[in-house]
Structures are given as C-alpha cells and as structure tokens.
Coordinates of C-alpha atoms and ligand atoms in Angstrom, one line a residue:
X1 CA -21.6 -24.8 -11.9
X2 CA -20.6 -26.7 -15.5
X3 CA -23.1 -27.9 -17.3
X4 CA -21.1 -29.9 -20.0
X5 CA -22.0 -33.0 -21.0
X6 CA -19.3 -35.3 -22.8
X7 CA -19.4 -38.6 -24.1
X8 CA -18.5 -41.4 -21.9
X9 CA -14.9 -42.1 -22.1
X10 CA -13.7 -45.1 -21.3
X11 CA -14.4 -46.9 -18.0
X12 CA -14.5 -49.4 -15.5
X13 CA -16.8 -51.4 -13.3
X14 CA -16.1 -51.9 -10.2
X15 CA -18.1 -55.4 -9.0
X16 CA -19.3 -54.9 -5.3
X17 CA -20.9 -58.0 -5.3
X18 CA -18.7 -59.8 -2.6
X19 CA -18.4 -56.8 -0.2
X20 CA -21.3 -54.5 -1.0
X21 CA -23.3 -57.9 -2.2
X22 CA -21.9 -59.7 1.2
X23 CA -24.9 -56.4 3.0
X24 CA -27.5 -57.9 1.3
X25 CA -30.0 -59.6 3.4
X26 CA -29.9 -63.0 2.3
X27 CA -26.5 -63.1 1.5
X28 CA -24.3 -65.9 2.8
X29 CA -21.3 -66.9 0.8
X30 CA -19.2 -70.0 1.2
X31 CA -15.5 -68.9 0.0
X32 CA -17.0 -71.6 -2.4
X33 CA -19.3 -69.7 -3.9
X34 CA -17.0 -66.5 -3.8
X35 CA -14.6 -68.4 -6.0
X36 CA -17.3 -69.5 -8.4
X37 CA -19.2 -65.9 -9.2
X38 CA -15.3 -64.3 -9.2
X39 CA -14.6 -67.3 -12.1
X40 CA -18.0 -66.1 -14.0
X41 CA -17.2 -62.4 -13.8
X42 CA -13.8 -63.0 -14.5
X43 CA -15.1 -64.4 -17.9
X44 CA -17.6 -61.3 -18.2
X45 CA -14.5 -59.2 -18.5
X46 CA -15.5 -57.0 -15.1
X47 CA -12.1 -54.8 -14.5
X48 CA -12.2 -55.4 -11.2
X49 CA -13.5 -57.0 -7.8
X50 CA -13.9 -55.7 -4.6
X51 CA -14.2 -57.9 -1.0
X52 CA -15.0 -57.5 2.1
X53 CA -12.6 -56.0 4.2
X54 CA -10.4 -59.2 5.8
X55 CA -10.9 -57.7 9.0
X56 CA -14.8 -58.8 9.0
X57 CA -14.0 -62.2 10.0
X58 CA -11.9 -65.5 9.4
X59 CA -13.7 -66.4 6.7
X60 CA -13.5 -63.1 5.1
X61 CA -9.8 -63.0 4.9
X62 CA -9.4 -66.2 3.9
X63 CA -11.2 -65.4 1.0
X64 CA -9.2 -62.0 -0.3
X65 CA -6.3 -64.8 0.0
X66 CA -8.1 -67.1 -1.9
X67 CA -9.4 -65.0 -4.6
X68 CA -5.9 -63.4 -4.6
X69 CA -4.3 -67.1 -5.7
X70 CA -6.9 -67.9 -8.5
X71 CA -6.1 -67.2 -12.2
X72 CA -7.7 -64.2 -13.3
X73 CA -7.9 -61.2 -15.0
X74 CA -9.8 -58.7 -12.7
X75 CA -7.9 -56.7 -10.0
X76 CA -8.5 -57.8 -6.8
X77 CA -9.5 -54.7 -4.1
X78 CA -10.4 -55.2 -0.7
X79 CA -12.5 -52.5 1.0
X80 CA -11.0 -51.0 4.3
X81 CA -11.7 -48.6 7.2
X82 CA -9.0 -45.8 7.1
X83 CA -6.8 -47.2 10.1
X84 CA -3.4 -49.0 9.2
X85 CA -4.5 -51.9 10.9
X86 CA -6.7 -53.1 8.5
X87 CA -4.1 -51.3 5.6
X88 CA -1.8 -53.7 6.9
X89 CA -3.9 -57.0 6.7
X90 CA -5.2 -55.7 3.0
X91 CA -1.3 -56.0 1.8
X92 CA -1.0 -59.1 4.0
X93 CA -3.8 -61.1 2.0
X94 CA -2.3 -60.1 -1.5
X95 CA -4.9 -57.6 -2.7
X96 CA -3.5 -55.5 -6.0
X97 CA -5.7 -52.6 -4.7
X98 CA -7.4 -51.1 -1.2
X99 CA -10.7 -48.9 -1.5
X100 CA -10.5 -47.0 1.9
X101 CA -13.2 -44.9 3.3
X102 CA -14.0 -42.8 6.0
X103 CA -17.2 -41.0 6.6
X104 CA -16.8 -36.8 6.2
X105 CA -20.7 -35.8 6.7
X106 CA -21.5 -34.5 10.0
X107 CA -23.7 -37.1 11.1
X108 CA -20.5 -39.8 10.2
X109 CA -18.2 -37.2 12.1
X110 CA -20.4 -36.6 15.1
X111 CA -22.5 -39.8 15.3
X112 CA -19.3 -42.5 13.9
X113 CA -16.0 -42.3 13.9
X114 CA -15.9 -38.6 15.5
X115 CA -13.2 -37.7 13.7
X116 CA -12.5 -33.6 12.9
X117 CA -11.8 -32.9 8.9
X118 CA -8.3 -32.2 9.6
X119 CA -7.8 -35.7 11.2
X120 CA -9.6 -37.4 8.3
X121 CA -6.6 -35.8 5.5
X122 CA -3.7 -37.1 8.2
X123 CA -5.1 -40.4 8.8
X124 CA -5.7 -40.5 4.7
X125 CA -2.2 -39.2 4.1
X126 CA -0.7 -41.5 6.6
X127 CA -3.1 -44.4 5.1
X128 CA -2.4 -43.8 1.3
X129 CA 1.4 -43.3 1.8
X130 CA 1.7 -46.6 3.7
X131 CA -0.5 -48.4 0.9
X132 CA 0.9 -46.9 -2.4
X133 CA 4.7 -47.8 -0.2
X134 CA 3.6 -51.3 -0.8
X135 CA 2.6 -51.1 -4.4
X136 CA -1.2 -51.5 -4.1
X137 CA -3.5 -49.8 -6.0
X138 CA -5.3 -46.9 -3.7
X139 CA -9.0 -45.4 -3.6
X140 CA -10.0 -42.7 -1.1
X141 CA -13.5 -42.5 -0.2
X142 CA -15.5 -40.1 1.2
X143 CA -18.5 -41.6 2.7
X144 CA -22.0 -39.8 2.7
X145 CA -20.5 -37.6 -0.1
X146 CA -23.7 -35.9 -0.8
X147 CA -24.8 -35.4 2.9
X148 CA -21.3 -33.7 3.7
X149 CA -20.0 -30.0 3.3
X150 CA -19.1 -29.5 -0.5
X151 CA -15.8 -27.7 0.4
X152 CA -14.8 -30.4 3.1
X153 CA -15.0 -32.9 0.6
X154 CA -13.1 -31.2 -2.1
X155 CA -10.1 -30.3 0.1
X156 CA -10.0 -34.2 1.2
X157 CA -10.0 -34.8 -2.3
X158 CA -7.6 -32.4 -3.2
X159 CA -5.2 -33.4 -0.1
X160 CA -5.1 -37.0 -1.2
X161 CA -4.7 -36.4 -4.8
X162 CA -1.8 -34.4 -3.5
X163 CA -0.2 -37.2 -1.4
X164 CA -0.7 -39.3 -4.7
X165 CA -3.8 -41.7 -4.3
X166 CA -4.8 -43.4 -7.8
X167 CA -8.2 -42.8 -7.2
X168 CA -10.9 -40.7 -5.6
X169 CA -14.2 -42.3 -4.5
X170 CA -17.9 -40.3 -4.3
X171 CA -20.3 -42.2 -2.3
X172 CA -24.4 -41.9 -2.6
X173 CA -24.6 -43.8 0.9
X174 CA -28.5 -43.0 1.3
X175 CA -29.4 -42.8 -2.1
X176 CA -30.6 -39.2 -2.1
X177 CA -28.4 -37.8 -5.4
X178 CA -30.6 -37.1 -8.4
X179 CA -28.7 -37.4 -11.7
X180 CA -28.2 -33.2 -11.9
X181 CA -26.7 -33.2 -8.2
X182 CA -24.4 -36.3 -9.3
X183 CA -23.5 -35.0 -12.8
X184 CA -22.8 -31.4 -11.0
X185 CA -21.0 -33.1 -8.2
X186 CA -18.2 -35.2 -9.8
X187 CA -18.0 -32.8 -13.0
X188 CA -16.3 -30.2 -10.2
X189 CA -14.6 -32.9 -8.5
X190 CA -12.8 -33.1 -12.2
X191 CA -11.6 -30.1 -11.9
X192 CA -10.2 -30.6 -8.2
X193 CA -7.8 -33.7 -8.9
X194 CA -5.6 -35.3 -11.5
X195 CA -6.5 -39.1 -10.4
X196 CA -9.5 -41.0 -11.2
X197 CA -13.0 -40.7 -10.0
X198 CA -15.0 -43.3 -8.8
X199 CA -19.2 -43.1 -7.8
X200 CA -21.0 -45.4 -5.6
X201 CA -25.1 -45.1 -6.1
X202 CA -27.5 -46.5 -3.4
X203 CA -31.0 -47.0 -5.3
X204 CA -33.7 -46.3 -2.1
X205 CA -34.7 -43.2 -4.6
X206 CA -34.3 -45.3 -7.5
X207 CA -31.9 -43.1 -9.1
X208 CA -29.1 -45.5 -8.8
X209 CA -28.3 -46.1 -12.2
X210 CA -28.8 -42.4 -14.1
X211 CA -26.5 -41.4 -11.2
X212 CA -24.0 -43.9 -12.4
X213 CA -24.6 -42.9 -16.2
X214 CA -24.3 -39.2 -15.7
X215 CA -21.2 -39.3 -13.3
X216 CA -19.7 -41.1 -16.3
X217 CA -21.1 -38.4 -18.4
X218 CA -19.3 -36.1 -15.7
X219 CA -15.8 -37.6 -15.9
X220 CA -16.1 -40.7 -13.3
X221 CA -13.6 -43.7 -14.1
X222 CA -14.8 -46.1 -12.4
X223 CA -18.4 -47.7 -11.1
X224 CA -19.2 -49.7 -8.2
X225 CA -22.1 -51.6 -9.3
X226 CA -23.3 -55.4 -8.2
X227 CA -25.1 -58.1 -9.6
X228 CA -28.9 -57.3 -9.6
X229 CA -27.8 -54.4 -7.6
X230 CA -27.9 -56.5 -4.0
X231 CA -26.5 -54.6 -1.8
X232 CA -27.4 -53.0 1.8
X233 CA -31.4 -52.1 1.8
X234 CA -32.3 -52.2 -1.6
X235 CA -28.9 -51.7 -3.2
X236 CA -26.6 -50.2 -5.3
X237 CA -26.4 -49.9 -9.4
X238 CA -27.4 -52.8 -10.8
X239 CA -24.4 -54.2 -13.7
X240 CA -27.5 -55.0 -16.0
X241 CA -29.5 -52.3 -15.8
X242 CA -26.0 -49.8 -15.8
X243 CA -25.0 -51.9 -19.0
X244 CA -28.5 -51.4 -20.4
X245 CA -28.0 -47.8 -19.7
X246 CA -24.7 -47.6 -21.7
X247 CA -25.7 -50.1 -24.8
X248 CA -28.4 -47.7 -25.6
X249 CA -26.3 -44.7 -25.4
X250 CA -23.8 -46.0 -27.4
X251 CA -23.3 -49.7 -28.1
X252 CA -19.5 -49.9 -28.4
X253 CA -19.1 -48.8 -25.0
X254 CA -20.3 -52.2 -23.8
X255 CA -18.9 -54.8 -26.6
X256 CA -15.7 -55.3 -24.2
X257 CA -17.9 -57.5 -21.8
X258 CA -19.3 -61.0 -22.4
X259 CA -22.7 -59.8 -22.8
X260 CA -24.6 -63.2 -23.5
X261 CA -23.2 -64.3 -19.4
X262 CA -25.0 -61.7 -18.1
X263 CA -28.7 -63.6 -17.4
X264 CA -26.4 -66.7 -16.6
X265 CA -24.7 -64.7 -13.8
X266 CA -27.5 -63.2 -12.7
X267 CA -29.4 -66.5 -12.3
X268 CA -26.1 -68.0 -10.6
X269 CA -26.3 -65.1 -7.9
X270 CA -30.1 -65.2 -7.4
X271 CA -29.7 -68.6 -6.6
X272 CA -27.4 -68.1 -4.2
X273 CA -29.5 -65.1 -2.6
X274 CA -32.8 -67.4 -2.5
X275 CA -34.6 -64.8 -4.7
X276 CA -36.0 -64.3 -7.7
X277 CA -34.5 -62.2 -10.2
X278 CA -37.7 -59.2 -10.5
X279 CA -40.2 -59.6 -13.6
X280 CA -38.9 -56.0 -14.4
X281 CA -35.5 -56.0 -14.5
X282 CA -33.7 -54.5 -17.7
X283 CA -32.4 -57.1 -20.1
X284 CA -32.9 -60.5 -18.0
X285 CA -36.3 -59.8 -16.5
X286 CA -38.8 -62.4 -18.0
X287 CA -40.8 -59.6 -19.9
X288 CA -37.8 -57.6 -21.1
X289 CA -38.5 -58.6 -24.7
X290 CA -42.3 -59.4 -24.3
X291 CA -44.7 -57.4 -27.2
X292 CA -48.2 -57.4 -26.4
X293 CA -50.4 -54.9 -27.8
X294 CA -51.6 -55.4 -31.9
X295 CA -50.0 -52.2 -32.9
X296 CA -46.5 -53.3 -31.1
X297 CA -46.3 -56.9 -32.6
X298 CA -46.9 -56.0 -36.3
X299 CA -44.1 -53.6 -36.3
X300 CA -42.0 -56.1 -34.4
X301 CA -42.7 -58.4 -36.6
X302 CA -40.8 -55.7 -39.4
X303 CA -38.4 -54.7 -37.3
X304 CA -37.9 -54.7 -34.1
X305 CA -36.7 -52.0 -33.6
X306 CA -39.1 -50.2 -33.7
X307 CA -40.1 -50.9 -30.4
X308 CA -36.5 -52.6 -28.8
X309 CA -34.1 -50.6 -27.6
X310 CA -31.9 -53.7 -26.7
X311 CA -31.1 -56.5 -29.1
X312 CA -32.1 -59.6 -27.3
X313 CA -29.3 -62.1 -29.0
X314 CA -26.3 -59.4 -27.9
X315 CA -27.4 -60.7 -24.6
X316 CA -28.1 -64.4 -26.1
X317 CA -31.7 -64.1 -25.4
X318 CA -35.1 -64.3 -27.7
X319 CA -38.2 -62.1 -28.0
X320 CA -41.4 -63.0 -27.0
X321 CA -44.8 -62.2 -29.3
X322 CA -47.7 -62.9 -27.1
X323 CA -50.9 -63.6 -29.2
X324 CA -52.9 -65.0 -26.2
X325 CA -55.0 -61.8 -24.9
X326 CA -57.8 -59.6 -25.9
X327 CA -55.0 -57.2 -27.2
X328 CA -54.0 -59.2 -30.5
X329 CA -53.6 -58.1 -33.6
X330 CA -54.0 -59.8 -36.9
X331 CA -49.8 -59.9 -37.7
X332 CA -49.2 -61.7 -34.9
X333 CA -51.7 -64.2 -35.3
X334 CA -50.5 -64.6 -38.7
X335 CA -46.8 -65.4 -37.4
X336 CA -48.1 -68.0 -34.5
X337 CA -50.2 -69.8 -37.5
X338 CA -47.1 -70.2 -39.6
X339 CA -45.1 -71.1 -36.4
X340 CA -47.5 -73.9 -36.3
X341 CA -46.9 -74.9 -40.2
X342 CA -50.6 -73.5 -41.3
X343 CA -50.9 -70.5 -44.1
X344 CA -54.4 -68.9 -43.0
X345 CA -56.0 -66.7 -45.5
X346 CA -56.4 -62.6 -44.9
X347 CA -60.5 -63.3 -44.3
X348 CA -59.9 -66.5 -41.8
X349 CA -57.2 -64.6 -40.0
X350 CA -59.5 -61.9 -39.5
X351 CA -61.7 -64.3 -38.0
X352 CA -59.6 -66.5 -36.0
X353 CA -58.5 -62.9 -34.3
X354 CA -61.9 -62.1 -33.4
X355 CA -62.3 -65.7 -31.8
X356 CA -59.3 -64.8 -29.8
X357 CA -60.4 -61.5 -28.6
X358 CA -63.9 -62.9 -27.6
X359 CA -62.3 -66.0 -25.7
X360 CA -60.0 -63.4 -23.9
X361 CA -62.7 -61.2 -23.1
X362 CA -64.5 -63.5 -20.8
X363 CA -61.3 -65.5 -19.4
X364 CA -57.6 -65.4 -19.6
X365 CA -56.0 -67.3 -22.1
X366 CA -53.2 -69.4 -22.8
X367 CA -50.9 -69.9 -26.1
X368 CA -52.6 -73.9 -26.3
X369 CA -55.9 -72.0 -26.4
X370 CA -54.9 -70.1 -29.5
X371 CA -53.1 -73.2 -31.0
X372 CA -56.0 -75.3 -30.5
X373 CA -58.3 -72.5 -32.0
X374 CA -56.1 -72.0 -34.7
X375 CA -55.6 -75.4 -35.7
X376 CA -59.1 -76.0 -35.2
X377 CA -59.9 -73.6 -38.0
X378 CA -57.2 -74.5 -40.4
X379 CA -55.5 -77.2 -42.8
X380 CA -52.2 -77.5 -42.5
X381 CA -50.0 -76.3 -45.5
X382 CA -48.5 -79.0 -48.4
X383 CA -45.5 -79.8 -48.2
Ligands
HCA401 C1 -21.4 -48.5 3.6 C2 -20.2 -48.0 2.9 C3 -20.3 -47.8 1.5 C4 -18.9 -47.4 1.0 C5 -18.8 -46.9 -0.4 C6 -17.4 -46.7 -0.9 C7 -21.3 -46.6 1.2 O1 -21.7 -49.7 3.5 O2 -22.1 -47.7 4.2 O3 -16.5 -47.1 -0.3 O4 -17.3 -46.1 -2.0 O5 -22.3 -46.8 0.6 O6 -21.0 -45.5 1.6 O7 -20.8 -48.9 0.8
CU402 CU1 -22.6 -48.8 -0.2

C-alpha cells in the first residue's frame, strides 16, 4: 500500500453533464439545449464532453452528430457499452473519443451482462483495437470498480493498457469509496499502466468530491464531473464544488477555466432541470459568501480572508455582511451606516447595535428595519 501524496499535476475534466446529466431525474434535453450548455462550457474551457451513447435513441445520435459539427474546443466522447455495435455508430456520428465500459464486479457479472473476466479483456481488446483503428480517442472502464475483485481489475487494466487504450477509467458506481480507499485505489492503478487514469465519483455517501481530489492527488488524469453534480440518484462530482476543492489547494490549478461562468452555467442548467441550485452549494450557493456572526464581520471587514477561503470576484460574485439579526456586531453596523452616507459616532453605534439586537430578539428582521433604525437615529454626513 503507497501512501504518497503528490501535488496535483495537471488535469482534465471530463463534463458528464449530457450523458451522466441526461440520468438525472428531471432531465429532458432538446438537442437545443445540448448545443447551448456545450457552447457555455465550451467557453468555460472544460477539456472535454461526453454524450449519451447514440445508441439510446434517435434523438441521442442525432445530437453526438450535432455536437460533432459545432465550432469548439472541447473533445467530443460518447459513452458506449463494450460491443462493436455501438463502437461502430460512436465513429459513425464523428466523436474524437469513445468511453467504453463494462461492468467487472460480481453482481455486474452475474446479475448484467454475465460475462466471465476473460471475456471482458477479449471483448475490450477486440473493442479498443477496432476504436483506436479508426483514430478515436479510447477509455476503458471498469464499472463498479470498488465492488469488484482488486486483482480482476488490475489485470483488465493491465490487458488494455497492453493492447494500447489512451485511457483507463475507475468508476465509484454506488458511491461507497472514501477518499483513503480512492487515493489507495488509483495510486496502485499508477503503477499497473502507462496510459492515463480517469475516476468517476457517485456522491450517495457524500464523498464524491474528496474522492475526486485525492484520485488526482493519486495520479488520475482526468475527472468526470457534471454541472451541480446531476447525475443518476443524487449524482456524481459536482464541477463547482471539485473546482472549489482545487482553488483552495492551490489556485493556479484552476486559472485555465473561465471561473466568473460558473454561477451563469449553473443557473443555465438548473433552469433546464426545474430546480433550484441548493442554499449550500460551494461557490454559487446564495450563502457561499454570507458573514453573520459580530466576530466574523469585523474581521471581514479587514480582510476577508480571514474567514474566505474563496475569493468571491474570481468567480465574479460579491460578499454579503448581514447586519439584520441578534448576532451583530458594532463593525458591521458601522459599514451599513456609511453604506447609507451617515458617519455614526463610537457611543451612537454602540447604541444603534443594541436597538438592533433588542428588535431581533423578539422578531426577525430585515436590512429596511436596520436602515430605517439607523437613519432614524442619525444625520446624514456634509458633503
Ligand atoms: C452507470 C455507468 C457509469 C459509468 C461510469 C464510467 C457508472 O450509469 O451506471 O463509464 O466511467 O457510474 O458506473 O456512470
Ligand atoms: Cu455514473
């Protein structure tokens, strides 16, 4: 077992959100809106896209065609069973790259496909040869990584690096991996094959994206993540919260993507899904940069750093100071009055924050509370 962390090295997300998204329950794209949340994360600078397999449906293919035509920058990958059937449509609709899988746990080999381990490497072989024969980009996955035998999946791994696949795919398909299982997982799968490593989280553990962060740490290349994390259940890494994750670990790892698009995109997609995006979410989430509590807001009002890991305007977004609960301190009163063009004195601030915390004790209150209280109280300053 290695236990040896490194620092990320360069990467690339892998946006799910029109194949792993299309799972999500809500979800129902119009090629329409395929094209327009392609165009935004296209602009974002995401490395590539993946679609649902063309076999799904009409629709389906017509839409790896379609996203195959449009100007971009992204690769285009469509995500396939491991039959040449579906290999062959993948080439037919113009995709630069083809994320196969196949399940290897025994409940995928008895309870799916039913399929022994040494028929999964010659379908894979047969599948990868055919692929990389027509110049498209190749992943491998192993589905239900964590649920299968360790040794099984290491000898598919090792066979397809062997018949020369670009990339090798671990896949949290239940979202039981904890970060140490993850980290352990693809840091020996590093030492098994030459190509590059891919991880795919689920979150129903909620580990989703410190599984993603330490198989970077581990040696992964690549990340399937989505916007807001939709996905099938509850999901897969979220981009924001994964990007989050990164900035704080070290900022430059990030500065390739458009950062101030990402509440834009997010919005876009939650609009599309009928939802809203949740209160908590890293970054976007409406109290990402919210300070409350007296002791907070007067160093915020310093420096926020002191309590921001994030810089709201890398992400084109403000901070909010909230002076309108029992909470307040005398700082961020201070900062509201001036907002509102008055200079209080030390002794009336004082005051005016007991006011507040009185008012707030018996009610909840609102910022035109405070404001009214404030300029109740006051004179405004001379110009
Ligand atoms: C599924 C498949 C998958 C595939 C992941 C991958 C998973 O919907 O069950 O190809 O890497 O989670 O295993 O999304
Ligand atoms: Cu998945």
């Amino acid at each position: 077992m290695h236990i040896r962390r490194k620092p990320v090295q360069e990467f690339h997300f892998i946006d799910s959100t029109l194949r792993e998204g299309e799972q999500f329950r809500s979800t129902h794209f119009t090629i329409g809106d395929k094209i327009e949340i392609a165009q935004m994360l296209d602009q974002f600078g995401v490395d590539y896209m993946e679609l649902s397999t063309p076999v799904a449906s009409p629709q389906s293919a017509d839409a790896v065609r379609a996203l195959a035509d449009m100007p971009r920058r992204f690769k285009l990958l469509t995500h396939i069973r491991a039959n040449m059937d579906d290999a062959k449509l993948a080439v037919d609709c113009g995709v630069d790259g083809a994320d196969v899988y196949i399940g290897t746990s025994n409940y995928m080999r008895e309870y799916s496909h039913g399929k022994s381990l040494e028929q999964v490497i010659d379908i894979g072989q047969e599948i990868v040869a055919f692929l990389k024969s027509q110049d498209v980009e190749t992943r491998f996955s192993t589905e239900d990584t964590f649920r299968s035998n360790f040794a099984d999946v290491m000898t598919v791994y090792r066979a397809m690096d062997l018949a020369g696949v670009d990339r090798v795919g671990v896949a949290d398909t239940v979202g039981i991996a904890d970060p140490l299982q993850t980290y352990n997982l693809i840091s020996n799968l590093r030492d098994v094959v030459n190509c590059d490593i891919e991880f795919h989280g689920h979150n129903d553990s909620s580990c989703a994206v410190a599984n993603a962060f330490c198989a970077l740490q581990a040696g992964a290349t690549h990340i399937d993540t989505t916007v807001l994390g939709v996905g099938e259940r509850n999901g897969i890494t979220p981009m924001g919260a994964l990007i989050g994750r990164l900035y704080t670990c070290d900022r430059s790892l990030v500065e390739k993507y458009n950062l101030s698009m990402l509440a834009d995109i997010e919005r876009l997609v939650a609009e599309k899904l009928g939802i809203e995006i949740p209160f908590n979410t890293p970054i976007t989430g409406e109290v990402a940069f919210h300070h409350r509590a007296g002791i907070h807001t007067k160093a915020v009002l310093r420096n926020p750093i002191t309590y921001e890991a994030l810089n709201p305007e890398d992400f084109g977004l403000t901070r909010t100071i909230d002076v309108a609960h029992r909470l307040v301190g005398r700082n961020a009163v201070r900062e509201r009055a001036s907002v509102l063009g008055l200079d209080l004195p030390d002794d009336m601030l004082r005051l005016v924050t007991a006011e507040i915390k009185a008012l707030a004790d018996l009610d909840p209150i609102s910022l035109d509370d405070v404001d009214e209280l404030l300029l109740s109280l006051a004179q405004p300053v001379e110009d």
